[in-house]
Short mmCIF file of C-alpha atoms in Angstrom, two decimals:
data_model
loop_
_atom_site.label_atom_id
_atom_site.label_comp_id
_atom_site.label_asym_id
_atom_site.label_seq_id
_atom_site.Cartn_x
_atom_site.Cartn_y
_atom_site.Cartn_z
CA UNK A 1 0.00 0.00 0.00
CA UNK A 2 2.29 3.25 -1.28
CA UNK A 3 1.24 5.78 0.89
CA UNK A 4 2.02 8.86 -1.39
CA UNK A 5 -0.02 7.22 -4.01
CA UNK A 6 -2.83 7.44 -1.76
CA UNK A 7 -2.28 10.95 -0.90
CA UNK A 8 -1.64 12.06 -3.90
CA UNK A 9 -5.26 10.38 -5.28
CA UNK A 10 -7.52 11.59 -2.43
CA UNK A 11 -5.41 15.18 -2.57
CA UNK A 12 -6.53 15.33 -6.52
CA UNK A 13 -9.88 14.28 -5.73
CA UNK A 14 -10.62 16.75 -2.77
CA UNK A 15 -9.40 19.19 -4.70
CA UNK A 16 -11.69 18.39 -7.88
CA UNK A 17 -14.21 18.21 -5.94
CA UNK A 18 -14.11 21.55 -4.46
CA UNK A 19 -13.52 20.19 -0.40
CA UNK A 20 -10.94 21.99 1.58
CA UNK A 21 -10.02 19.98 4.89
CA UNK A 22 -6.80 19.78 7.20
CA UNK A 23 -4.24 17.71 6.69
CA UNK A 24 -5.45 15.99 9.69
CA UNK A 25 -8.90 14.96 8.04
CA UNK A 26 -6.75 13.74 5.41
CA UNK A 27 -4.87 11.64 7.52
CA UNK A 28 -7.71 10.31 9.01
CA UNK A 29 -9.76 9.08 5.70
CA UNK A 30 -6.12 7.46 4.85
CA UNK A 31 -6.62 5.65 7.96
CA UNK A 32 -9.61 4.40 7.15
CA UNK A 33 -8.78 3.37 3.86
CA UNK A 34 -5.95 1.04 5.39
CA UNK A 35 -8.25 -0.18 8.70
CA UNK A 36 -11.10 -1.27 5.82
CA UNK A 37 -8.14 -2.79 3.49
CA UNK A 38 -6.77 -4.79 6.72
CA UNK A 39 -10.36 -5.83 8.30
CA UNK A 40 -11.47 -6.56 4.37
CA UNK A 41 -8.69 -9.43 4.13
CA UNK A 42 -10.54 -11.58 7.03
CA UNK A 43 -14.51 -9.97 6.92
CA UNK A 44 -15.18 -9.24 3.16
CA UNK A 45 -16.52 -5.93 4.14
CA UNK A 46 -16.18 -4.48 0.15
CA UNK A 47 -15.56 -6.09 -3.42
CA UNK A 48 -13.05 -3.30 -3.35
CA UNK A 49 -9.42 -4.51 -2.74
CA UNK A 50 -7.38 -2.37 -3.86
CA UNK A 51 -6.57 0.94 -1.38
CA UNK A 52 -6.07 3.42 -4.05
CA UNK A 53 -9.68 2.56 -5.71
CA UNK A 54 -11.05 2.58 -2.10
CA UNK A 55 -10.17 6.53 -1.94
CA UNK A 56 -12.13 6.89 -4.99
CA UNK A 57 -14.72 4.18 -5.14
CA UNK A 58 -15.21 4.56 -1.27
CA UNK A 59 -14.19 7.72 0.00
CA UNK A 60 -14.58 10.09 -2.95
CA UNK A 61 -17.68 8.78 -4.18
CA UNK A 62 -19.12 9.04 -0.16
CA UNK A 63 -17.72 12.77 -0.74
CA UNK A 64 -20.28 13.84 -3.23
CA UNK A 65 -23.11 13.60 -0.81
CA UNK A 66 -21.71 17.22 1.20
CA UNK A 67 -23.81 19.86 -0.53
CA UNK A 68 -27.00 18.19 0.07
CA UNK A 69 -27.26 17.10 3.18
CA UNK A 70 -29.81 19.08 5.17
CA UNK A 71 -29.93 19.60 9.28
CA UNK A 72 -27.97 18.57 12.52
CA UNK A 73 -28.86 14.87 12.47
CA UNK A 74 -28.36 12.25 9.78
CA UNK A 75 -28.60 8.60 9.29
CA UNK A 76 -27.03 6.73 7.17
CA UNK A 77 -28.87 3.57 6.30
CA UNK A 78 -27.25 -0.51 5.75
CA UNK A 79 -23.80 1.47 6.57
CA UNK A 80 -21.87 -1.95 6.05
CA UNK A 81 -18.58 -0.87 5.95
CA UNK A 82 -19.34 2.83 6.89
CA UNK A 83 -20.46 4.11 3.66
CA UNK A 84 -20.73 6.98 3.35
CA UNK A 85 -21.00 7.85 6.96
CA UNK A 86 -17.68 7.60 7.63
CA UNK A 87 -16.15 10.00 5.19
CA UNK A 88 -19.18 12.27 5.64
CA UNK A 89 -18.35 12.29 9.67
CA UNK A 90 -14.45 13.49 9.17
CA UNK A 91 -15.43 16.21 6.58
CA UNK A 92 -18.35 17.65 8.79
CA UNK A 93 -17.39 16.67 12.43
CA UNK A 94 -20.04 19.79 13.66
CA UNK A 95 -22.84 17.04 12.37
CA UNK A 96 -24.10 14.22 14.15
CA UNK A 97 -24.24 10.81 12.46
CA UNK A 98 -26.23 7.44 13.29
CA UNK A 99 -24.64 4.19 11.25
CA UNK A 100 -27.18 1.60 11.34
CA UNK A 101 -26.70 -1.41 10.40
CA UNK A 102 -27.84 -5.22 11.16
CA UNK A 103 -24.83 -6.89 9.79
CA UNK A 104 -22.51 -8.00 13.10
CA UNK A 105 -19.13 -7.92 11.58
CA UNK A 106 -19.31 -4.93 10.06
CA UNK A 107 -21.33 -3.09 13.31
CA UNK A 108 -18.17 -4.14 14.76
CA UNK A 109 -15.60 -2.58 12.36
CA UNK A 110 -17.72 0.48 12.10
CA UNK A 111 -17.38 0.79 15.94
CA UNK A 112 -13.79 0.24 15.38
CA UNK A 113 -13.44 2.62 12.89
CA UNK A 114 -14.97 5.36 15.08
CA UNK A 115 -12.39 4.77 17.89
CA UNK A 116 -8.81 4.34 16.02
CA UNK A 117 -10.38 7.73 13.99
CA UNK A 118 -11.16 9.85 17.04
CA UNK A 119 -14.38 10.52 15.38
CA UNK A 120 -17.10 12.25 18.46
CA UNK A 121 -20.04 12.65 16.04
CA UNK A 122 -20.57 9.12 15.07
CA UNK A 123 -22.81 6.54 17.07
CA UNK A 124 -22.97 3.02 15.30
CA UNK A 125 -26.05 1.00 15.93
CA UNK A 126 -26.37 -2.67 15.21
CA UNK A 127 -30.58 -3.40 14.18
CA UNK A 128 -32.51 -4.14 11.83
CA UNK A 129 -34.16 -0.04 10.70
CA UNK A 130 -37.81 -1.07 10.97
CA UNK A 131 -37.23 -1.72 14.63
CA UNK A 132 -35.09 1.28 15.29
CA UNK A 133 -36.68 3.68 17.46
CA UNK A 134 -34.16 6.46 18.42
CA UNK A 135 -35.18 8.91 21.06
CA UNK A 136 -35.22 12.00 17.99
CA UNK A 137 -35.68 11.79 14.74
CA UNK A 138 -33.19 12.44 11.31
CA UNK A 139 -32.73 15.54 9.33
CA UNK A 140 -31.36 13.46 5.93
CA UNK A 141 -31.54 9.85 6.03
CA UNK A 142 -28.85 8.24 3.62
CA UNK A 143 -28.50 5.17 1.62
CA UNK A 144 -25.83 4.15 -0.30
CA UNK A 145 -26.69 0.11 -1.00
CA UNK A 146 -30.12 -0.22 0.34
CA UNK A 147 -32.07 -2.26 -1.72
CA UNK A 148 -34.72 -0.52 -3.65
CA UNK A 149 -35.68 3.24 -3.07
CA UNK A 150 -39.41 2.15 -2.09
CA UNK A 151 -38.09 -0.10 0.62
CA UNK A 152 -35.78 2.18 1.97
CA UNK A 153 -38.95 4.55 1.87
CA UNK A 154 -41.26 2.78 3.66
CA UNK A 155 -38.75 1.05 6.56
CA UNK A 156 -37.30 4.35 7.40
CA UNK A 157 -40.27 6.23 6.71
CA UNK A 158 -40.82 6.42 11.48
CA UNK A 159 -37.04 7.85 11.41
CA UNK A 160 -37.90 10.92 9.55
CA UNK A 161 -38.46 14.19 10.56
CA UNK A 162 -41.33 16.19 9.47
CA UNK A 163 -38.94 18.50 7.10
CA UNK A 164 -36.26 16.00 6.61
CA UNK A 165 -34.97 14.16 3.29
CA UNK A 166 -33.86 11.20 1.76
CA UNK A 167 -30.81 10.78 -0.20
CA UNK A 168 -30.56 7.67 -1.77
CA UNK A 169 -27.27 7.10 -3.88
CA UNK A 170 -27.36 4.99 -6.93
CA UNK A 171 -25.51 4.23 -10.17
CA UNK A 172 -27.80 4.80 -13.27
CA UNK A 173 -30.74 6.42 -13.26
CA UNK A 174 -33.31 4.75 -11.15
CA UNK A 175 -36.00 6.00 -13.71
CA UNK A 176 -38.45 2.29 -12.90
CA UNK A 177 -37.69 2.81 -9.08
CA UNK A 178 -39.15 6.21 -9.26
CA UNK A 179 -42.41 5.48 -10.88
CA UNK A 180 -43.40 3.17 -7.60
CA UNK A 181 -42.60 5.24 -5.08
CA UNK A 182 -45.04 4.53 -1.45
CA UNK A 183 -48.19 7.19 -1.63
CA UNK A 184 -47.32 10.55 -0.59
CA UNK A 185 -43.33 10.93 -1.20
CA UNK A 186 -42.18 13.95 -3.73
CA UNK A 187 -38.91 13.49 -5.82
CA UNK A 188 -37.60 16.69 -5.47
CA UNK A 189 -34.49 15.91 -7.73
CA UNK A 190 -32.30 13.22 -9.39
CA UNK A 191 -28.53 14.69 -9.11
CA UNK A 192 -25.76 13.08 -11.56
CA UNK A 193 -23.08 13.09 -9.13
CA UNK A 194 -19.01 12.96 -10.52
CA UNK A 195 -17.14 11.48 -8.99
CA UNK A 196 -13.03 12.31 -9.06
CA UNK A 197 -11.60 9.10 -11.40
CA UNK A 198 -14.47 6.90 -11.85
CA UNK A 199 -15.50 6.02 -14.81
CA UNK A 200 -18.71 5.08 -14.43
CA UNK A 201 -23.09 6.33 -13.84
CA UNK A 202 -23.88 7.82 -10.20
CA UNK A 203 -26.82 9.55 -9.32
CA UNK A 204 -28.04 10.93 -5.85
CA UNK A 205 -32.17 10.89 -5.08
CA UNK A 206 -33.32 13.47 -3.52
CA UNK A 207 -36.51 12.69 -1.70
CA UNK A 208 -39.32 14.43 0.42
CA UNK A 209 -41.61 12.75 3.24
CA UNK A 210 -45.50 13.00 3.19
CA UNK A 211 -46.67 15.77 4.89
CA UNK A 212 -47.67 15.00 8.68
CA UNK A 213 -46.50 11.51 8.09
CA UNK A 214 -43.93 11.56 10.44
#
């Protein structure tokens, strides 16, 4: 793992993407990069293996999420291996972030992940999301590999708050997801998202809840 490969690759793709942090938030997503390539050789937390296309498959891509988050609280939905929370967390530490997440092994490296990072806005919670009942509500609730948007919808739909949003990340236009959406919801906007280096479709959903639903 060449370490000035990796900071040269997340240095070019910060800077593409218009983010300005210290050199100790870059340190830290490093850090995660290589606690995700270690824990991935024994848990099979990503497809990803190699630590350069984790800063841009993984870190970069979790990036593009920053201008549309909305409020103090956020969830981020089927985190797995903390995607996107993670990144999200060490590029806007004055948020607070929930990683759910009913997957043991990687609850576990998520809670790892928050300690060896130092990171004080990030809880990680091991459930199922239909049976999560947090004290307060979320502002934007986040998905970045949670089945379809409907589903995400409708199990998430008691975690909202009455102004919050849904951001649901995907790779091609999810134009047949969109035309089933649960009674009520109001796509306020598909965003096609670049990301620094890849090659490839991503999209961001922008979502509203029904009014006096939640």
């Amino acid at each position: 793992m060449n370490a000035d490969s990796l900071h040269s690759r997340l240095a070019s793709g910060l800077k593409e993407l218009g983010i300005a942090v210290p050199d100790s938030d870059q340190q830290r997503f490093i850090a995660y990069v290589r606690l995700l390539a270690k824990w991935n050789n024994a848990y099979n937390l990503t497809a990803v293996r190699d630590p350069e296309e984790m800063i841009t498959r993984h870190v970069l891509d979790s990036l593009t999420l920053l201008p549309y988050l909305h409020g103090q609280r956020l969830l981020d939905i089927g985190s797995g291996a903390g995607l996107p929370g993670i990144p999200l967390a060490i590029a806007r530490p004055d948020l607070a972030f929930t990683l759910i997440d009913a997957n043991a092994k990687k609850t576990r490296f998520i809670v790892q992940a928050i300690g060896e990072l130092g990171l004080k806005n990030v809880d990680a919670v091991q459930a199922r999301v239909e049976n999560y009942r947090p004290t307060h509500k979320f502002d934007t609730l986040m998905s970045r590999a949670f089945a379809s948007i409907a589903d995400m919808l409708t199990s998430t739909q008691h975690l909202c708050a009455p102004d919050g949003r849904f951001l649901a990340m995907k790779g091609v236009h999810p134009r047949e997801e969109l035309t089933v959406l649960p009674p009520g919801y109001a796509l306020q906007q598909v965003v096609a998202l670049k990301v620094p280096g890849l090659d490839a479709a991503r999209h961001v959903v922008i979502i509203t809840p029904p009014l006096g639903t939640t």
